[in-house]
């Protein structure tokens, strides 16, 4: 069993070294070496890749290093969103009023007058509704195309993200989704940080300004 839980790790991930109180928070865990002991890992050997039970227990206890994929919005959902545009709502209301007026004239006016109002007001109402429907379909299709393109790019980027990890005292390359709590990563200049973590050894200065 691990001597540290997810809540404590979340506290460590929010450390602000400009705050002295936060800077001493790591000392409560026994410093870097104490934290490594609580996570049952080593700064020189990393995790044991042959111990499948340990790897699985870490995955079950702390979760995997992946963000749940957001399901793409359906075309019908995008059409409903497009129809919520205030301008389109006003046009729809105007079209319905025009249709209601044409029906009212047909029920209360003379035959010739009613026919004239039906021909004009009904055509106007139907024309507006058809135009609004066309706009909704075009907007929804554009949003659907962008959604599909975004999901494709995100999937491609995620599949190419690799990181150097220390396991069995050897540096190996793993996909970021395979990282586990307790893994020791080697980050080079220009690399993306694959997960929240604590710096064990650094020869460079790291600016957190970009993530604020």
PDB file of C-alpha atoms in Angstrom:
ATOM      1  CA  UNK A   1       0.000   0.000   0.000  1.00  0.00           C
ATOM      2  CA  UNK A   2       1.075   3.584  -0.668  1.00  0.00           C
ATOM      3  CA  UNK A   3       1.573   6.019   2.191  1.00  0.00           C
ATOM      4  CA  UNK A   4       0.254   8.932   0.155  1.00  0.00           C
ATOM      5  CA  UNK A   5      -3.112   9.537  -1.476  1.00  0.00           C
ATOM      6  CA  UNK A   6      -4.453  11.518  -4.417  1.00  0.00           C
ATOM      7  CA  UNK A   7      -5.455  14.536  -2.294  1.00  0.00           C
ATOM      8  CA  UNK A   8      -1.906  14.984  -0.971  1.00  0.00           C
ATOM      9  CA  UNK A   9      -0.493  14.689  -4.471  1.00  0.00           C
ATOM     10  CA  UNK A  10      -2.914  17.376  -5.632  1.00  0.00           C
ATOM     11  CA  UNK A  11      -1.559  19.666  -2.907  1.00  0.00           C
ATOM     12  CA  UNK A  12       1.979  19.071  -4.143  1.00  0.00           C
ATOM     13  CA  UNK A  13       0.998  19.790  -7.756  1.00  0.00           C
ATOM     14  CA  UNK A  14      -0.201  23.251  -6.723  1.00  0.00           C
ATOM     15  CA  UNK A  15       3.016  24.285  -5.021  1.00  0.00           C
ATOM     16  CA  UNK A  16       3.965  27.932  -5.461  1.00  0.00           C
ATOM     17  CA  UNK A  17       7.651  28.351  -4.617  1.00  0.00           C
ATOM     18  CA  UNK A  18       7.219  32.109  -4.375  1.00  0.00           C
ATOM     19  CA  UNK A  19       5.098  31.408  -1.290  1.00  0.00           C
ATOM     20  CA  UNK A  20       7.209  30.357   1.700  1.00  0.00           C
ATOM     21  CA  UNK A  21       4.358  28.388   3.269  1.00  0.00           C
ATOM     22  CA  UNK A  22       3.949  26.372   0.064  1.00  0.00           C
ATOM     23  CA  UNK A  23       7.693  25.958  -0.229  1.00  0.00           C
ATOM     24  CA  UNK A  24       7.761  24.150   3.124  1.00  0.00           C
ATOM     25  CA  UNK A  25       4.877  21.862   2.191  1.00  0.00           C
ATOM     26  CA  UNK A  26       7.223  19.357   0.538  1.00  0.00           C
ATOM     27  CA  UNK A  27       9.165  19.115   3.822  1.00  0.00           C
ATOM     28  CA  UNK A  28       6.054  17.655   5.464  1.00  0.00           C
ATOM     29  CA  UNK A  29       6.462  14.632   3.196  1.00  0.00           C
ATOM     30  CA  UNK A  30      10.121  14.221   4.142  1.00  0.00           C
ATOM     31  CA  UNK A  31      11.467  16.147   1.189  1.00  0.00           C
ATOM     32  CA  UNK A  32      12.174  14.570  -2.196  1.00  0.00           C
ATOM     33  CA  UNK A  33      13.531  11.335  -0.737  1.00  0.00           C
ATOM     34  CA  UNK A  34      10.607  10.989   1.653  1.00  0.00           C
ATOM     35  CA  UNK A  35       8.177  11.493  -1.203  1.00  0.00           C
ATOM     36  CA  UNK A  36       9.977   8.857  -3.290  1.00  0.00           C
ATOM     37  CA  UNK A  37       9.749   6.387  -0.402  1.00  0.00           C
ATOM     38  CA  UNK A  38       6.025   7.039   0.036  1.00  0.00           C
ATOM     39  CA  UNK A  39       5.498   6.463  -3.688  1.00  0.00           C
ATOM     40  CA  UNK A  40       7.667   3.304  -3.558  1.00  0.00           C
ATOM     41  CA  UNK A  41       9.956   4.437  -6.341  1.00  0.00           C
ATOM     42  CA  UNK A  42      13.629   5.298  -6.826  1.00  0.00           C
ATOM     43  CA  UNK A  43      15.321   8.322  -8.356  1.00  0.00           C
ATOM     44  CA  UNK A  44      18.073   6.097  -9.786  1.00  0.00           C
ATOM     45  CA  UNK A  45      16.106   3.032 -10.889  1.00  0.00           C
ATOM     46  CA  UNK A  46      12.561   4.272 -11.425  1.00  0.00           C
ATOM     47  CA  UNK A  47       9.714   1.774 -11.425  1.00  0.00           C
ATOM     48  CA  UNK A  48      10.075  -1.945 -12.007  1.00  0.00           C
ATOM     49  CA  UNK A  49       8.499  -2.607 -15.393  1.00  0.00           C
ATOM     50  CA  UNK A  50       8.402  -6.364 -14.762  1.00  0.00           C
ATOM     51  CA  UNK A  51       6.215  -5.966 -11.667  1.00  0.00           C
ATOM     52  CA  UNK A  52       2.837  -5.860 -13.377  1.00  0.00           C
ATOM     53  CA  UNK A  53       0.966  -5.969 -10.058  1.00  0.00           C
ATOM     54  CA  UNK A  54       2.708  -2.784  -8.869  1.00  0.00           C
ATOM     55  CA  UNK A  55       2.019  -0.975 -12.145  1.00  0.00           C
ATOM     56  CA  UNK A  56      -1.625  -1.984 -12.102  1.00  0.00           C
ATOM     57  CA  UNK A  57      -2.033  -0.981  -8.452  1.00  0.00           C
ATOM     58  CA  UNK A  58      -0.667   2.465  -9.270  1.00  0.00           C
ATOM     59  CA  UNK A  59      -3.081   2.798 -12.166  1.00  0.00           C
ATOM     60  CA  UNK A  60      -6.014   1.762  -9.981  1.00  0.00           C
ATOM     61  CA  UNK A  61      -5.012   3.951  -7.022  1.00  0.00           C
ATOM     62  CA  UNK A  62      -4.001   7.149  -8.799  1.00  0.00           C
ATOM     63  CA  UNK A  63      -5.510   6.771 -12.275  1.00  0.00           C
ATOM     64  CA  UNK A  64      -3.932   6.989 -15.710  1.00  0.00           C
ATOM     65  CA  UNK A  65      -2.164   9.992 -17.225  1.00  0.00           C
ATOM     66  CA  UNK A  66      -4.826  10.762 -19.794  1.00  0.00           C
ATOM     67  CA  UNK A  67      -7.638  13.235 -20.243  1.00  0.00           C
ATOM     68  CA  UNK A  68     -11.007  11.642 -21.033  1.00  0.00           C
ATOM     69  CA  UNK A  69     -11.846  12.244 -24.669  1.00  0.00           C
ATOM     70  CA  UNK A  70     -14.817  14.513 -25.273  1.00  0.00           C
ATOM     71  CA  UNK A  71     -17.355  12.960 -27.579  1.00  0.00           C
ATOM     72  CA  UNK A  72     -18.004  14.948 -30.734  1.00  0.00           C
ATOM     73  CA  UNK A  73     -21.273  16.862 -30.879  1.00  0.00           C
ATOM     74  CA  UNK A  74     -23.908  15.413 -33.174  1.00  0.00           C
ATOM     75  CA  UNK A  75     -25.145  17.317 -36.222  1.00  0.00           C
ATOM     76  CA  UNK A  76     -28.613  17.634 -34.641  1.00  0.00           C
ATOM     77  CA  UNK A  77     -27.092  19.152 -31.494  1.00  0.00           C
ATOM     78  CA  UNK A  78     -25.158  21.669 -33.586  1.00  0.00           C
ATOM     79  CA  UNK A  79     -28.351  22.586 -35.457  1.00  0.00           C
ATOM     80  CA  UNK A  80     -30.113  23.270 -32.148  1.00  0.00           C
ATOM     81  CA  UNK A  81     -27.201  25.457 -31.041  1.00  0.00           C
ATOM     82  CA  UNK A  82     -27.281  27.384 -34.326  1.00  0.00           C
ATOM     83  CA  UNK A  83     -31.036  27.927 -33.968  1.00  0.00           C
ATOM     84  CA  UNK A  84     -30.463  29.696 -30.638  1.00  0.00           C
ATOM     85  CA  UNK A  85     -29.017  32.720 -32.429  1.00  0.00           C
ATOM     86  CA  UNK A  86     -31.142  35.776 -31.420  1.00  0.00           C
ATOM     87  CA  UNK A  87     -31.430  37.027 -35.009  1.00  0.00           C
ATOM     88  CA  UNK A  88     -32.717  33.672 -36.239  1.00  0.00           C
ATOM     89  CA  UNK A  89     -35.175  33.470 -33.358  1.00  0.00           C
ATOM     90  CA  UNK A  90     -36.588  36.876 -34.323  1.00  0.00           C
ATOM     91  CA  UNK A  91     -36.940  35.746 -37.959  1.00  0.00           C
ATOM     92  CA  UNK A  92     -38.706  32.527 -36.885  1.00  0.00           C
ATOM     93  CA  UNK A  93     -41.136  34.474 -34.689  1.00  0.00           C
ATOM     94  CA  UNK A  94     -41.802  36.913 -37.541  1.00  0.00           C
ATOM     95  CA  UNK A  95     -42.458  34.030 -39.952  1.00  0.00           C
ATOM     96  CA  UNK A  96     -44.893  32.377 -37.537  1.00  0.00           C
ATOM     97  CA  UNK A  97     -46.730  35.654 -37.022  1.00  0.00           C
ATOM     98  CA  UNK A  98     -47.006  36.096 -40.799  1.00  0.00           C
ATOM     99  CA  UNK A  99     -48.494  32.588 -41.142  1.00  0.00           C
ATOM    100  CA  UNK A 100     -50.935  33.155 -38.282  1.00  0.00           C
ATOM    101  CA  UNK A 101     -52.089  36.444 -39.845  1.00  0.00           C
ATOM    102  CA  UNK A 102     -52.673  34.712 -43.184  1.00  0.00           C
ATOM    103  CA  UNK A 103     -54.773  32.010 -41.474  1.00  0.00           C
ATOM    104  CA  UNK A 104     -56.704  34.654 -39.513  1.00  0.00           C
ATOM    105  CA  UNK A 105     -57.570  36.544 -42.714  1.00  0.00           C
ATOM    106  CA  UNK A 106     -58.709  33.346 -44.371  1.00  0.00           C
ATOM    107  CA  UNK A 107     -61.056  32.651 -41.472  1.00  0.00           C
ATOM    108  CA  UNK A 108     -62.474  36.167 -41.010  1.00  0.00           C
ATOM    109  CA  UNK A 109     -62.111  38.034 -44.330  1.00  0.00           C
ATOM    110  CA  UNK A 110     -63.910  37.770 -47.632  1.00  0.00           C
ATOM    111  CA  UNK A 111     -63.004  35.063 -50.106  1.00  0.00           C
ATOM    112  CA  UNK A 112     -61.034  37.327 -52.469  1.00  0.00           C
ATOM    113  CA  UNK A 113     -59.365  39.264 -49.631  1.00  0.00           C
ATOM    114  CA  UNK A 114     -58.523  36.083 -47.780  1.00  0.00           C
ATOM    115  CA  UNK A 115     -57.002  34.528 -50.895  1.00  0.00           C
ATOM    116  CA  UNK A 116     -54.887  37.648 -51.487  1.00  0.00           C
ATOM    117  CA  UNK A 117     -53.598  37.718 -47.894  1.00  0.00           C
ATOM    118  CA  UNK A 118     -52.884  33.968 -47.992  1.00  0.00           C
ATOM    119  CA  UNK A 119     -50.896  34.319 -51.207  1.00  0.00           C
ATOM    120  CA  UNK A 120     -48.726  37.130 -49.827  1.00  0.00           C
ATOM    121  CA  UNK A 121     -48.395  36.490 -46.090  1.00  0.00           C
ATOM    122  CA  UNK A 122     -48.152  32.723 -46.305  1.00  0.00           C
ATOM    123  CA  UNK A 123     -45.486  32.906 -49.008  1.00  0.00           C
ATOM    124  CA  UNK A 124     -43.540  35.413 -46.901  1.00  0.00           C
ATOM    125  CA  UNK A 125     -43.746  33.213 -43.787  1.00  0.00           C
ATOM    126  CA  UNK A 126     -42.740  30.040 -45.621  1.00  0.00           C
ATOM    127  CA  UNK A 127     -39.897  31.847 -47.414  1.00  0.00           C
ATOM    128  CA  UNK A 128     -38.513  33.146 -44.110  1.00  0.00           C
ATOM    129  CA  UNK A 129     -38.699  29.679 -42.501  1.00  0.00           C
ATOM    130  CA  UNK A 130     -36.958  28.054 -45.464  1.00  0.00           C
ATOM    131  CA  UNK A 131     -34.219  30.714 -45.376  1.00  0.00           C
ATOM    132  CA  UNK A 132     -33.717  30.256 -41.622  1.00  0.00           C
ATOM    133  CA  UNK A 133     -33.548  26.478 -42.040  1.00  0.00           C
ATOM    134  CA  UNK A 134     -30.933  26.870 -44.755  1.00  0.00           C
ATOM    135  CA  UNK A 135     -28.818  29.160 -42.531  1.00  0.00           C
ATOM    136  CA  UNK A 136     -29.070  26.732 -39.614  1.00  0.00           C
ATOM    137  CA  UNK A 137     -27.937  23.818 -41.787  1.00  0.00           C
ATOM    138  CA  UNK A 138     -24.974  25.785 -43.191  1.00  0.00           C
ATOM    139  CA  UNK A 139     -23.841  27.000 -39.743  1.00  0.00           C
ATOM    140  CA  UNK A 140     -24.242  23.520 -38.241  1.00  0.00           C
ATOM    141  CA  UNK A 141     -22.274  21.945 -41.110  1.00  0.00           C
ATOM    142  CA  UNK A 142     -19.422  24.442 -40.664  1.00  0.00           C
ATOM    143  CA  UNK A 143     -19.306  23.757 -36.911  1.00  0.00           C
ATOM    144  CA  UNK A 144     -19.449  20.007 -37.526  1.00  0.00           C
ATOM    145  CA  UNK A 145     -16.535  20.218 -39.973  1.00  0.00           C
ATOM    146  CA  UNK A 146     -14.464  22.204 -37.460  1.00  0.00           C
ATOM    147  CA  UNK A 147     -15.343  19.732 -34.699  1.00  0.00           C
ATOM    148  CA  UNK A 148     -14.285  16.793 -36.836  1.00  0.00           C
ATOM    149  CA  UNK A 149     -11.019  18.505 -37.828  1.00  0.00           C
ATOM    150  CA  UNK A 150     -10.228  19.408 -34.208  1.00  0.00           C
ATOM    151  CA  UNK A 151     -10.825  15.840 -32.983  1.00  0.00           C
ATOM    152  CA  UNK A 152      -8.591  14.498 -35.755  1.00  0.00           C
ATOM    153  CA  UNK A 153      -5.755  16.910 -34.943  1.00  0.00           C
ATOM    154  CA  UNK A 154      -6.022  16.254 -31.210  1.00  0.00           C
ATOM    155  CA  UNK A 155      -5.916  12.497 -31.754  1.00  0.00           C
ATOM    156  CA  UNK A 156      -2.858  12.863 -33.998  1.00  0.00           C
ATOM    157  CA  UNK A 157      -1.032  15.089 -31.502  1.00  0.00           C
ATOM    158  CA  UNK A 158      -1.848  12.819 -28.553  1.00  0.00           C
ATOM    159  CA  UNK A 159      -0.613   9.740 -30.399  1.00  0.00           C
ATOM    160  CA  UNK A 160       2.781  11.377 -31.072  1.00  0.00           C
ATOM    161  CA  UNK A 161       3.527  12.612 -27.536  1.00  0.00           C
ATOM    162  CA  UNK A 162       6.385  10.556 -26.109  1.00  0.00           C
ATOM    163  CA  UNK A 163       8.564  11.070 -23.038  1.00  0.00           C
ATOM    164  CA  UNK A 164      11.804   9.612 -21.661  1.00  0.00           C
ATOM    165  CA  UNK A 165      11.074   7.579 -18.519  1.00  0.00           C
ATOM    166  CA  UNK A 166      13.450   5.852 -16.104  1.00  0.00           C
ATOM    167  CA  UNK A 167      12.433   2.228 -15.534  1.00  0.00           C
ATOM    168  CA  UNK A 168      14.641  -0.636 -14.408  1.00  0.00           C
ATOM    169  CA  UNK A 169      17.519   1.880 -14.193  1.00  0.00           C
ATOM    170  CA  UNK A 170      17.235   2.463 -17.956  1.00  0.00           C
ATOM    171  CA  UNK A 171      15.828   5.337 -19.944  1.00  0.00           C
ATOM    172  CA  UNK A 172      13.032   4.187 -22.222  1.00  0.00           C
ATOM    173  CA  UNK A 173      10.562   6.077 -24.389  1.00  0.00           C
ATOM    174  CA  UNK A 174       6.899   5.797 -23.436  1.00  0.00           C
ATOM    175  CA  UNK A 175       3.707   7.378 -24.610  1.00  0.00           C
ATOM    176  CA  UNK A 176       2.486   9.981 -22.097  1.00  0.00           C
ATOM    177  CA  UNK A 177      -0.686   7.954 -21.563  1.00  0.00           C
ATOM    178  CA  UNK A 178       1.435   5.129 -20.106  1.00  0.00           C
ATOM    179  CA  UNK A 179       2.987   7.310 -17.395  1.00  0.00           C
ATOM    180  CA  UNK A 180       2.174   6.325 -13.823  1.00  0.00           C
ATOM    181  CA  UNK A 181       2.536   8.023 -10.460  1.00  0.00           C
ATOM    182  CA  UNK A 182       6.091   7.309  -9.318  1.00  0.00           C
ATOM    183  CA  UNK A 183       7.663   7.428 -12.774  1.00  0.00           C
ATOM    184  CA  UNK A 184      10.891   9.398 -13.094  1.00  0.00           C
ATOM    185  CA  UNK A 185      10.881  11.473 -16.294  1.00  0.00           C
ATOM    186  CA  UNK A 186      13.776  13.148 -18.047  1.00  0.00           C
ATOM    187  CA  UNK A 187      12.750  16.468 -19.545  1.00  0.00           C
ATOM    188  CA  UNK A 188      14.960  18.255 -22.064  1.00  0.00           C
ATOM    189  CA  UNK A 189      14.881  21.841 -23.261  1.00  0.00           C
ATOM    190  CA  UNK A 190      11.886  22.357 -25.534  1.00  0.00           C
ATOM    191  CA  UNK A 191       9.987  19.307 -24.270  1.00  0.00           C
ATOM    192  CA  UNK A 192       6.425  19.541 -23.045  1.00  0.00           C
ATOM    193  CA  UNK A 193       5.983  18.615 -19.394  1.00  0.00           C
ATOM    194  CA  UNK A 194       3.854  15.440 -19.653  1.00  0.00           C
ATOM    195  CA  UNK A 195       2.233  15.597 -16.202  1.00  0.00           C
ATOM    196  CA  UNK A 196       2.216  17.357 -12.833  1.00  0.00           C
ATOM    197  CA  UNK A 197       5.299  16.475 -10.839  1.00  0.00           C
ATOM    198  CA  UNK A 198       8.132  17.487  -8.560  1.00  0.00           C
ATOM    199  CA  UNK A 199      11.561  18.461  -9.883  1.00  0.00           C
ATOM    200  CA  UNK A 200      14.225  16.145  -8.466  1.00  0.00           C
ATOM    201  CA  UNK A 201      17.227  17.644 -10.240  1.00  0.00           C
ATOM    202  CA  UNK A 202      17.381  20.582 -12.601  1.00  0.00           C
ATOM    203  CA  UNK A 203      20.193  22.338 -14.432  1.00  0.00           C
ATOM    204  CA  UNK A 204      17.911  25.020 -15.847  1.00  0.00           C
ATOM    205  CA  UNK A 205      15.489  27.582 -14.508  1.00  0.00           C
ATOM    206  CA  UNK A 206      11.791  26.930 -15.104  1.00  0.00           C
ATOM    207  CA  UNK A 207       9.318  29.772 -15.515  1.00  0.00           C
ATOM    208  CA  UNK A 208       5.731  29.105 -14.508  1.00  0.00           C
ATOM    209  CA  UNK A 209       4.549  32.404 -15.985  1.00  0.00           C
ATOM    210  CA  UNK A 210       3.184  30.703 -19.107  1.00  0.00           C
ATOM    211  CA  UNK A 211       0.727  28.596 -17.087  1.00  0.00           C
ATOM    212  CA  UNK A 212      -0.590  31.390 -14.907  1.00  0.00           C
TER     213      UNK A 212
END
